[in-house]
Every structure is written in structure tokens, then in C-alpha cells.
RNA sequence: UGGCCCAUCGUCUAAUGGCAGGACAACCGGUUUUGGUCCGGUCGGUCGGGGUUCGAAUCCCUGUGGGCCAGCCA
């Protein structure tokens, strides 16, 4: 895997000695097939486990007995194996129903969960909205004993569905809707395909998922962005019920595509609609369909790897998938000849019964593979209908009346005559061949192009299925029928060269000039040869050819934000805060800093305490707002390993010019790490600023002499390199160089062509 | 309207606060018995406004835009 924010995180954790083994899990809902959008999740979870020498548990999330489908359980395993991954255990959330139930009981016992008897609608009403807090259920204060008894009776099936639910007791006013007493268990009188009729209560995803992770010892639970809000309940439950080390959930952006429907909601009806053949119809975005179409797992892995793992919502470019498919096939698919739309051509000067066997390499010179086969050549040929034009457009490099082309691996031919039937329909071509042109171009003749062909007597009949994207529009929506393209499948009847009869059925070919194909694994064997087109060749020929796939409907790039103007920060302050603001302003803080402090009492208190110790108000406010605020987002100020006094001392060191601000930030890091007070850190690590001009000068000279070519480039105008030189000097001096001084000397030395004798 | 998350070439994605780079696409050229491949080149970007800093894509504030959350789905 390429490095990404997940692998970097794990690298850090491993360096810190946090893990003995990395364990991930892949948790499909056994309902619906895996599709290309899942490929990211599969490659990430399995790739991380593989790269770090850990393992993956394949765990089917079968917490809902009404939707789980055993057919999908098998199909999903096959898809993952096909992608090239293996797991350590195949597990089911239902394996943990007993443990999960016991944990729910424990939660009730400690007063962290209760049985609620509100109706479904009431629960919804009580939950409030995203902008208004919810209200507590009257049953929330029910005794643990009563909840315990009710929950047990729920389990035994004594109540109707919906009569009661088990909820966590958290906070009905939480700004995160998910934390408003989330439902943990619901009554479902539904047999489960693995546990039968043993249970009448089933856990919700939010309950089962984190706890299953914890039970299994999963270290990294990687899921898609839409579960970000669920992380809070994940952490709450795991902290409540488990001791560290515990699993953590991380979210990444899942794959999105244009011209494809990928939600289960849309895919399932499509699979069953008759519009396509089913889940594995080669036009579907499922992995089963891609597999049947002939796409290689390596191409999909490469595609996912090139996209990368991030938290940015994005739409994947089909062009990249096409590229990785072609790139893989180009190196692995032998070239053979096939004609999809046959046009007969008779060579009038070639003897009737004669058949030549021409040696034809399977690979072009640029692909480092060897091997060749014999290609029969005869008087009667099939050419590609699209390779002949009676009225060729400019730039035509194929056959036309009177023109001469190369038959690939064979002779030059010229079209002498066009034969038509009574209706004027093109019937066949009369051509003549040049017997001296095998393997050589006769001197003095420019041959524009080469076309593919087949000797009619030995050509094998075959069916070709040419697939195009299913949907014309970038974001298809139901009703699906209207958006589905009728041209998404074209069936042609033509021929292939006889050599393919000897090949393994899984061989992927390049039919020269047509695209990559393989035999359809479902319909080929008994019926005859049926080839799926995996993908076309890239083509730069466009005149009169296929329509470019540019989308006029495609929206433009990101919209520029309108020229913005920040509102006055003071306007939002309360009267009391405004008083503080006035006080801070009098201290000559900037307007923004004064307003920020006035509106943040924790920060303001810290600031005022620091001010009581030493330092100028303006620099102190500067450091509090620009540096301390960042750490305050992670650690509450009260839990800092240092206090306002130490912070004030740090700022004073900068003000006294003893420390560069760069070094001061390093010192702050040290203080955060609990290394002691600023003076101690400065002494221990030798951070004292170097402001001695001659000392700096010698360092700078060294840096410039070590990078003569950079100096040259700088003098040619790439002034951005100043940052590079500054960085080098800082590195040399361990960040202690006085930056203003350094910059001044650096600029002076760079401007004029250095010392005499130099260069 | 509350909370959380996200924002870099057309697209996807890199860049311990120190040279904004790569890939795909597009375009131009070269090689070619595939209008393929390969090779060379061109075009093109840090969402806006303030601030911190010698230096900001990166840190702080703010605006804008997008995603997710009000299932007894996952």
C-alpha cells in the first residue's frame, strides 16, 4: 500500500510500541453483492493487515435477521478471494449474541442502560431534532431490576415487536443525535439464519459492532466517513465494557463513481429488473460483474492504490480504472486477430486452393514476452467492415477504393472493386495482393496503415459482446429504466483466428485494433465461442469514429467562493464579554485577539494569570491565541503539564531575543511533553539563539558552497529557493540561528555573484 | 438552524512551518506492420478575507462551499 493517513498513524503507534500485532476486520452486511465501491475498504483492511504482518477477520454483520442472505455470504467470500486477499477467521456478529446480551445486562446493572417502553413514534418525538435537544423518556428512571426483568422477557419473546427497546442511558441533549440514548436492542420475532429461533431480541449495529471489535482484539476498525458520528458511541461502549488495549475506529472516504449506481437500494432492484442479466452482468459495478467481464484483480488493486486513502469526499475517475485495466492487460494479453463485423474480400490474383501459414508473433516488440502462432492466409478473407470506406474522411489510414493497406502480419492489398447486391448494399470487395510485400514494404511506396483480417476458410465463428457504460447520465437516479442506455450492450457475430481453440478458456486476449477480450465464463462452453469485451483500446482516431465521451452535463470545477469579508468579531460578544474586550484592547491587543480572548473564558483566564507573572500583553496574547489555542483543542488547559507562569516565561524569552520564535515552539513542545520549565529545556537542549553575525556568515557560506547548482537556479530567478537555504541554515544550527539576521546575510550573498575566485 | 468532518492542477493525490511534486485526462511531437504500447514535451492548482512567522498549502480567527447525523438499517 502507498502511505496514507492510516498507515502513518499505525507507523507512529508501532514506533511508540503500542501494538504487538495489527488486527483489522472487514464487516460486510451479508445483503447484496460487493461492488467496486467496496474495493477500497477491502484493499485497505486487508492491505494494512498484510503490510504489517497482522491479520483480518472477515465478520458478517448479521445483526438484522430480516435482511441477511446466505447467498451473499458465499458470494462475498469469493469476491474477496478473487481480489487476492485472505482472512484469518470467518466470523459472524451472531457468534457473539450471548456475550453481547451479557454485556447489555451488565450495562443495565450499572445504570447505563434501561428498557424503554415508548412507542416508535414517541421515541422519535422525544429524540428532538438536530437543532433542539431531546427529552428524557419517562421510563428512563425505571429501576435496574425492572429493566432487567423486562429485558429478559423481551429475550424470551413475551412482547410484541416494538413494545420495548433497550437503550443506553447517555444524554438526551447531546448535540450528537446518536448519543441521545441510542437503542441497543430491539424485539424482532424473526428467525435468524444462523441462530434459528433462539433470539427474540437482536442488537443494533451501534452496539454489536464496537463490542465485536473489542471481543476479537481488533486494533484498527476502519470504516467509511458516514460513520464518523458513530465513533462517539463506539468509544462510549468500549470504554464502558472493556479494559485497554482497546480498538479504535478510523474513518476514510469511500469510493464514489459517476455513471454508476452503487447503493444497495438501487443495485438490488437493478439486478432483479431484467434490464441486466443479474448481479454479475458485465455492465454492473459489482466485483462479480467485473470478474465475469474479464477485468483482472490486479487492475482493481492498482486502481484503488493509485486513488489513495483520504478523508476527502471525492468522485473517482473512470478513466483511471480504464487505465489500470489496460495497463495490466497490455503486458499480459497475447495479441490475436478477430473480426467482429465481417466484410468478405476476395484476392483475385491469389490462387484458389492455396493456403499459406504465416508466422505471427503473439507480442509486439515493446512487450517483453515471447511466442508466436501460425496464421492461415487464403484467397478469401474477412476484413472489418469499419476498416473500409468508399468515401474516406481526411486522415483515413485504412482501406478504400484504389487504396493500398497492409494486412497485419501478411501482405499489402489494394481494393480494386466494390461488389453490391440489387439494393446497392455492400456485398464484398475484390482486391489484389502484392506477393513481394510479405514482411517488407516495397521501396518507394508509403503505406498508411495496417488492418486486421482472417482467412475465411479457417476462421472460427464467434459472438462478441461489446459493453458500454450502463448509464448515460453522471448521477443516475430512479426510475432506473429511463437512464439506462440501450447501447450498453452490442452483440456482434464474427470470427476469430483458429489458434484460440487451443488456449485455456481463461486467456485474456488483445484482439488487435479492437480491444481486450476473453471468453464469457458463463455462456461460452456449450454454445460456442462467446467473447466479452473487457475494454476497448485507447484511441486517438476520432474523425467519423466513435463519439468522444466528454460529458456536456458534467459540472465544472470547484466554484470560487465569493470575495469574503469577515464579520466584526466584536459584534457577537455579550455585554460582559464586551467589557473584557475593552480592557484587552486597552492593553493594545489586536482587535481579533482581544475579541477571541473575551469570548473564551478558559483562554482568557490563562492569559490573565500569565500576564500577572511577566511579559508584554501583546506578545502574550499573540502566543496564547496562535499557539496555545491549538493545544487547548486537544488537552484542556487545566490538564497541561505546565502553568501560566511557565508559559509567560517562554514568551518573555522570545521577547528578550534569547530565543527565536522557531526555537520557542520547540521548547513549547518540550513543555507539553513534560520536560520541565522553559529555562531548563533551553539549557538542556541548547536552544539559545545565535545572533553573532560572523558565526552565521560562516554557516551560510558553507550552505551555499554545498549547493552551487541551487545558488545558480536562485540567481536565475527562482527566489522561492530562499526558503530552502533558510531551512538548510536552520538545520545546520539546530534551529538556533537568528532568522532576521540570517535572512539578511543570505539575501546579500545570493544577490551578488559571490566571492571572487568562486566559480 | 445544532454538532462532527472535509477543501491543493479538469480528476485523484503528495509536500517534519523551508524548492507546490506525481499520476490520470487533455494537447503537441517522435517511434511503430495495432489510430495500441513506449518515449519526449505542453497546458494546468493551494476556496475567499484577516492574522502569527524570517518564511504558511500547512498554525490561529473568520467567511464560503460540500458531506454526514433526527431508522427499532448498516
Tab-separated table of C-alpha atoms in Angstrom, chain A residues 184-432:
chain	number	residue	atom	x	y	z
A	184	UNK	CA	-29.155	-1.085	21.757
A	185	UNK	CA	-31.613	-3.925	21.274
A	186	UNK	CA	-34.954	-4.263	19.557
A	187	UNK	CA	-37.553	-7.048	19.581
A	188	UNK	CA	-37.737	-8.993	16.326
A	189	UNK	CA	-39.774	-12.168	16.111
A	190	UNK	CA	-37.792	-13.326	13.191
A	191	UNK	CA	-35.750	-16.482	12.802
A	192	UNK	CA	-32.096	-15.828	12.162
A	193	UNK	CA	-30.449	-17.973	9.560
A	194	UNK	CA	-27.629	-18.844	11.914
A	195	UNK	CA	-29.168	-18.770	15.373
A	196	UNK	CA	-32.616	-20.020	14.368
A	197	UNK	CA	-35.413	-19.002	16.716
A	198	UNK	CA	-33.255	-18.767	19.783
A	199	UNK	CA	-33.484	-14.993	19.984
A	200	UNK	CA	-36.339	-12.541	20.027
A	201	UNK	CA	-34.099	-9.555	20.602
A	202	UNK	CA	-31.337	-8.527	18.217
A	203	UNK	CA	-28.561	-5.984	18.832
A	204	UNK	CA	-28.251	-2.834	16.770
A	205	UNK	CA	-25.160	-2.183	14.680
A	206	UNK	CA	-24.018	0.576	17.030
A	207	UNK	CA	-23.978	-1.901	19.901
A	208	UNK	CA	-22.747	-5.037	18.182
A	209	UNK	CA	-20.027	-3.543	16.034
A	210	UNK	CA	-17.718	-1.911	18.594
A	211	UNK	CA	-18.142	-4.737	21.065
A	212	UNK	CA	-17.452	-7.392	18.427
A	213	UNK	CA	-14.278	-5.493	17.556
A	214	UNK	CA	-13.274	-5.440	21.198
A	215	UNK	CA	-14.045	-9.127	21.717
A	216	UNK	CA	-11.884	-10.048	18.752
A	217	UNK	CA	-8.987	-7.835	19.747
A	218	UNK	CA	-9.246	-5.732	16.619
A	219	UNK	CA	-6.754	-2.875	16.802
A	220	UNK	CA	-7.937	-0.704	13.909
A	221	UNK	CA	-11.558	-0.617	12.900
A	222	UNK	CA	-11.520	1.093	9.519
A	223	UNK	CA	-14.818	2.275	8.137
A	224	UNK	CA	-16.210	4.898	5.829
A	225	UNK	CA	-16.849	8.544	6.577
A	226	UNK	CA	-20.561	8.241	7.202
A	227	UNK	CA	-19.762	6.504	10.487
A	228	UNK	CA	-17.877	9.484	11.915
A	229	UNK	CA	-20.843	10.387	14.085
A	230	UNK	CA	-20.990	6.829	15.373
A	231	UNK	CA	-17.463	6.912	16.740
A	232	UNK	CA	-18.702	8.548	19.920
A	233	UNK	CA	-20.993	5.640	20.799
A	234	UNK	CA	-18.254	3.238	19.718
A	235	UNK	CA	-15.880	4.787	22.241
A	236	UNK	CA	-18.536	5.059	24.939
A	237	UNK	CA	-19.409	1.374	24.773
A	238	UNK	CA	-15.887	0.056	24.519
A	239	UNK	CA	-14.681	2.241	27.390
A	240	UNK	CA	-17.647	1.189	29.457
A	241	UNK	CA	-17.189	-2.530	28.920
A	242	UNK	CA	-13.514	-3.180	28.179
A	243	UNK	CA	-10.090	-2.500	29.586
A	244	UNK	CA	-7.302	-1.198	27.361
A	245	UNK	CA	-5.840	-2.021	24.946
A	246	UNK	CA	-8.986	-1.398	23.040
A	247	UNK	CA	-9.916	-0.989	19.377
A	248	UNK	CA	-10.261	2.402	17.745
A	249	UNK	CA	-12.363	3.390	14.816
A	250	UNK	CA	-10.925	5.413	11.931
A	251	UNK	CA	-12.899	6.695	9.022
A	252	UNK	CA	-11.837	7.100	5.412
A	253	UNK	CA	-13.619	8.359	2.301
A	254	UNK	CA	-15.280	5.647	0.334
A	255	UNK	CA	-15.142	5.370	-3.429
A	256	UNK	CA	-17.766	7.193	-5.468
A	257	UNK	CA	-18.275	6.989	-9.189
A	258	UNK	CA	-20.079	8.771	-11.889
A	259	UNK	CA	-22.216	6.804	-14.302
A	260	UNK	CA	-22.826	4.067	-11.765
A	261	UNK	CA	-25.363	3.268	-9.138
A	262	UNK	CA	-23.825	1.666	-6.147
A	263	UNK	CA	-26.218	1.910	-3.286
A	264	UNK	CA	-27.856	-1.310	-2.283
A	265	UNK	CA	-31.171	0.469	-2.625
A	266	UNK	CA	-30.624	0.926	-6.355
A	267	UNK	CA	-28.432	-2.049	-7.167
A	268	UNK	CA	-30.762	-4.732	-5.860
A	269	UNK	CA	-33.773	-3.754	-7.977
A	270	UNK	CA	-31.468	-3.326	-10.957
A	271	UNK	CA	-30.093	-6.831	-10.530
A	272	UNK	CA	-33.603	-8.182	-10.462
A	273	UNK	CA	-35.092	-5.902	-13.108
A	274	UNK	CA	-34.394	-7.814	-16.298
A	275	UNK	CA	-32.620	-4.735	-17.584
A	276	UNK	CA	-29.426	-6.653	-16.934
A	277	UNK	CA	-28.763	-10.349	-16.544
A	278	UNK	CA	-28.277	-10.220	-12.779
A	279	UNK	CA	-25.695	-9.338	-10.168
A	280	UNK	CA	-22.857	-10.473	-12.407
A	281	UNK	CA	-23.991	-8.927	-15.669
A	282	UNK	CA	-20.752	-7.442	-17.004
A	283	UNK	CA	-22.281	-3.975	-17.092
A	284	UNK	CA	-22.934	-3.999	-13.352
A	285	UNK	CA	-20.482	-2.304	-10.963
A	286	UNK	CA	-20.248	-5.396	-8.775
A	287	UNK	CA	-16.982	-7.242	-8.335
A	288	UNK	CA	-18.724	-10.361	-9.633
A	289	UNK	CA	-19.566	-8.480	-12.819
A	290	UNK	CA	-16.095	-7.062	-13.240
A	291	UNK	CA	-14.723	-10.567	-12.798
A	292	UNK	CA	-17.077	-12.016	-15.402
A	293	UNK	CA	-16.258	-9.208	-17.759
A	294	UNK	CA	-12.609	-10.174	-17.580
A	295	UNK	CA	-11.155	-7.325	-15.552
A	296	UNK	CA	-8.187	-8.582	-13.543
A	297	UNK	CA	-7.984	-8.256	-9.772
A	298	UNK	CA	-4.524	-6.742	-10.168
A	299	UNK	CA	-6.035	-3.885	-12.160
A	300	UNK	CA	-8.556	-3.175	-9.423
A	301	UNK	CA	-5.922	-3.300	-6.709
A	302	UNK	CA	-3.728	-0.930	-8.678
A	303	UNK	CA	-6.671	1.396	-9.265
A	304	UNK	CA	-7.519	1.563	-5.573
A	305	UNK	CA	-3.888	2.024	-4.673
A	306	UNK	CA	-3.465	4.915	-7.082
A	307	UNK	CA	-6.559	6.667	-5.744
A	308	UNK	CA	-5.193	6.652	-2.225
A	309	UNK	CA	-6.858	6.687	1.150
A	310	UNK	CA	-8.045	10.072	2.436
A	311	UNK	CA	-10.894	11.756	4.249
A	312	UNK	CA	-11.864	13.888	1.278
A	313	UNK	CA	-15.167	13.088	-0.357
A	314	UNK	CA	-14.389	12.624	-3.999
A	315	UNK	CA	-15.610	11.139	-7.211
A	316	UNK	CA	-13.287	8.585	-8.761
A	317	UNK	CA	-12.314	8.968	-12.379
A	318	UNK	CA	-13.411	6.020	-14.517
A	319	UNK	CA	-10.553	6.984	-16.810
A	320	UNK	CA	-8.101	5.865	-14.156
A	321	UNK	CA	-9.782	2.478	-13.792
A	322	UNK	CA	-9.696	2.091	-17.560
A	323	UNK	CA	-6.020	2.967	-17.499
A	324	UNK	CA	-5.118	0.371	-14.861
A	325	UNK	CA	-7.146	-2.284	-16.674
A	326	UNK	CA	-5.385	-1.584	-19.966
A	327	UNK	CA	-2.013	-1.265	-18.341
A	328	UNK	CA	-2.294	-4.721	-16.815
A	329	UNK	CA	-3.731	-6.341	-19.927
A	330	UNK	CA	-1.192	-4.722	-22.242
A	331	UNK	CA	1.544	-6.670	-20.514
A	332	UNK	CA	-0.306	-9.955	-20.187
A	333	UNK	CA	-2.707	-10.375	-23.077
A	334	UNK	CA	-1.387	-12.083	-26.244
A	335	UNK	CA	-2.334	-10.367	-29.485
A	336	UNK	CA	-4.533	-12.309	-31.876
A	337	UNK	CA	-6.826	-11.402	-34.751
A	338	UNK	CA	-10.605	-11.297	-34.732
A	339	UNK	CA	-13.188	-9.693	-36.990
A	340	UNK	CA	-16.350	-8.513	-35.273
A	341	UNK	CA	-18.293	-7.186	-38.272
A	342	UNK	CA	-17.094	-9.258	-41.232
A	343	UNK	CA	-16.782	-7.943	-44.767
A	344	UNK	CA	-15.734	-10.521	-47.392
A	345	UNK	CA	-12.784	-9.718	-49.594
A	346	UNK	CA	-11.524	-11.876	-52.446
A	347	UNK	CA	-7.939	-11.624	-53.669
A	348	UNK	CA	-8.328	-12.018	-57.421
A	349	UNK	CA	-4.627	-12.729	-58.000
A	350	UNK	CA	-4.257	-15.309	-55.215
A	351	UNK	CA	-4.620	-18.976	-56.240
A	352	UNK	CA	-7.930	-20.573	-55.273
A	353	UNK	CA	-6.951	-23.588	-53.237
A	354	UNK	CA	-3.731	-22.220	-51.814
A	355	UNK	CA	-3.253	-21.754	-48.059
A	356	UNK	CA	-0.121	-20.227	-46.583
A	357	UNK	CA	0.764	-20.473	-42.933
A	358	UNK	CA	2.282	-17.205	-41.817
A	359	UNK	CA	4.270	-16.946	-38.620
A	360	UNK	CA	2.801	-14.271	-36.385
A	361	UNK	CA	4.253	-13.310	-33.002
A	362	UNK	CA	1.824	-13.029	-30.117
A	363	UNK	CA	3.528	-9.916	-28.819
A	364	UNK	CA	4.600	-6.595	-30.253
A	365	UNK	CA	8.304	-5.805	-29.916
A	366	UNK	CA	7.737	-3.492	-26.960
A	367	UNK	CA	6.198	-6.199	-24.750
A	368	UNK	CA	8.931	-8.432	-23.355
A	369	UNK	CA	7.134	-11.745	-23.922
A	370	UNK	CA	7.888	-14.439	-26.485
A	371	UNK	CA	5.825	-16.839	-28.526
A	372	UNK	CA	4.061	-16.973	-31.853
A	373	UNK	CA	1.454	-18.932	-33.753
A	374	UNK	CA	0.697	-19.610	-37.407
A	375	UNK	CA	-1.905	-17.604	-39.208
A	376	UNK	CA	-3.549	-19.213	-42.269
A	377	UNK	CA	-3.736	-16.991	-45.344
A	378	UNK	CA	-6.069	-17.695	-48.272
A	379	UNK	CA	-7.800	-16.167	-51.279
A	380	UNK	CA	-10.970	-15.387	-49.377
A	381	UNK	CA	-10.661	-13.114	-46.388
A	382	UNK	CA	-12.792	-11.401	-43.791
A	383	UNK	CA	-11.985	-7.790	-43.128
A	384	UNK	CA	-13.529	-5.488	-40.515
A	385	UNK	CA	-16.458	-3.596	-42.002
A	386	UNK	CA	-15.321	-0.431	-40.244
A	387	UNK	CA	-11.921	-0.656	-41.942
A	388	UNK	CA	-13.400	0.049	-45.362
A	389	UNK	CA	-14.780	3.346	-46.543
A	390	UNK	CA	-15.900	4.232	-50.042
A	391	UNK	CA	-15.661	7.893	-49.213
A	392	UNK	CA	-12.868	8.104	-46.668
A	393	UNK	CA	-12.601	11.141	-44.402
A	394	UNK	CA	-9.325	13.046	-44.370
A	395	UNK	CA	-6.635	11.185	-42.488
A	396	UNK	CA	-8.093	7.728	-43.301
A	397	UNK	CA	-5.422	5.080	-42.917
A	398	UNK	CA	-7.473	2.031	-43.808
A	399	UNK	CA	-8.957	0.522	-46.962
A	400	UNK	CA	-10.818	2.472	-49.615
A	401	UNK	CA	-11.318	2.025	-53.364
A	402	UNK	CA	-7.957	2.103	-55.143
A	403	UNK	CA	-6.035	2.417	-51.887
A	404	UNK	CA	-3.430	0.079	-50.542
A	405	UNK	CA	-3.080	-1.173	-46.944
A	406	UNK	CA	-1.039	-3.686	-45.030
A	407	UNK	CA	-2.758	-6.818	-43.784
A	408	UNK	CA	-1.270	-7.270	-40.333
A	409	UNK	CA	1.447	-9.952	-40.338
A	410	UNK	CA	0.779	-10.536	-44.084
A	411	UNK	CA	0.715	-8.861	-47.480
A	412	UNK	CA	-0.160	-5.497	-48.896
A	413	UNK	CA	-3.518	-5.458	-50.672
A	414	UNK	CA	-5.265	-2.970	-52.920
A	415	UNK	CA	-9.018	-2.599	-53.294
A	416	UNK	CA	-9.901	-2.871	-56.983
A	417	UNK	CA	-13.656	-3.208	-56.978
A	418	UNK	CA	-16.717	-2.935	-54.759
A	419	UNK	CA	-19.440	-5.547	-55.271
A	420	UNK	CA	-23.059	-4.720	-54.382
A	421	UNK	CA	-26.364	-6.536	-54.409
A	422	UNK	CA	-29.517	-5.333	-56.243
A	423	UNK	CA	-30.411	-2.962	-53.387
A	424	UNK	CA	-26.972	-1.410	-53.580
A	425	UNK	CA	-25.861	-2.937	-50.286
A	426	UNK	CA	-22.163	-3.573	-49.937
A	427	UNK	CA	-21.586	-7.307	-50.537
A	428	UNK	CA	-17.865	-7.859	-50.875
A	429	UNK	CA	-14.591	-6.410	-52.060
A	430	UNK	CA	-12.353	-7.522	-54.935
A	431	UNK	CA	-8.749	-6.901	-54.108
A	432	UNK	CA	-5.312	-7.831	-55.343
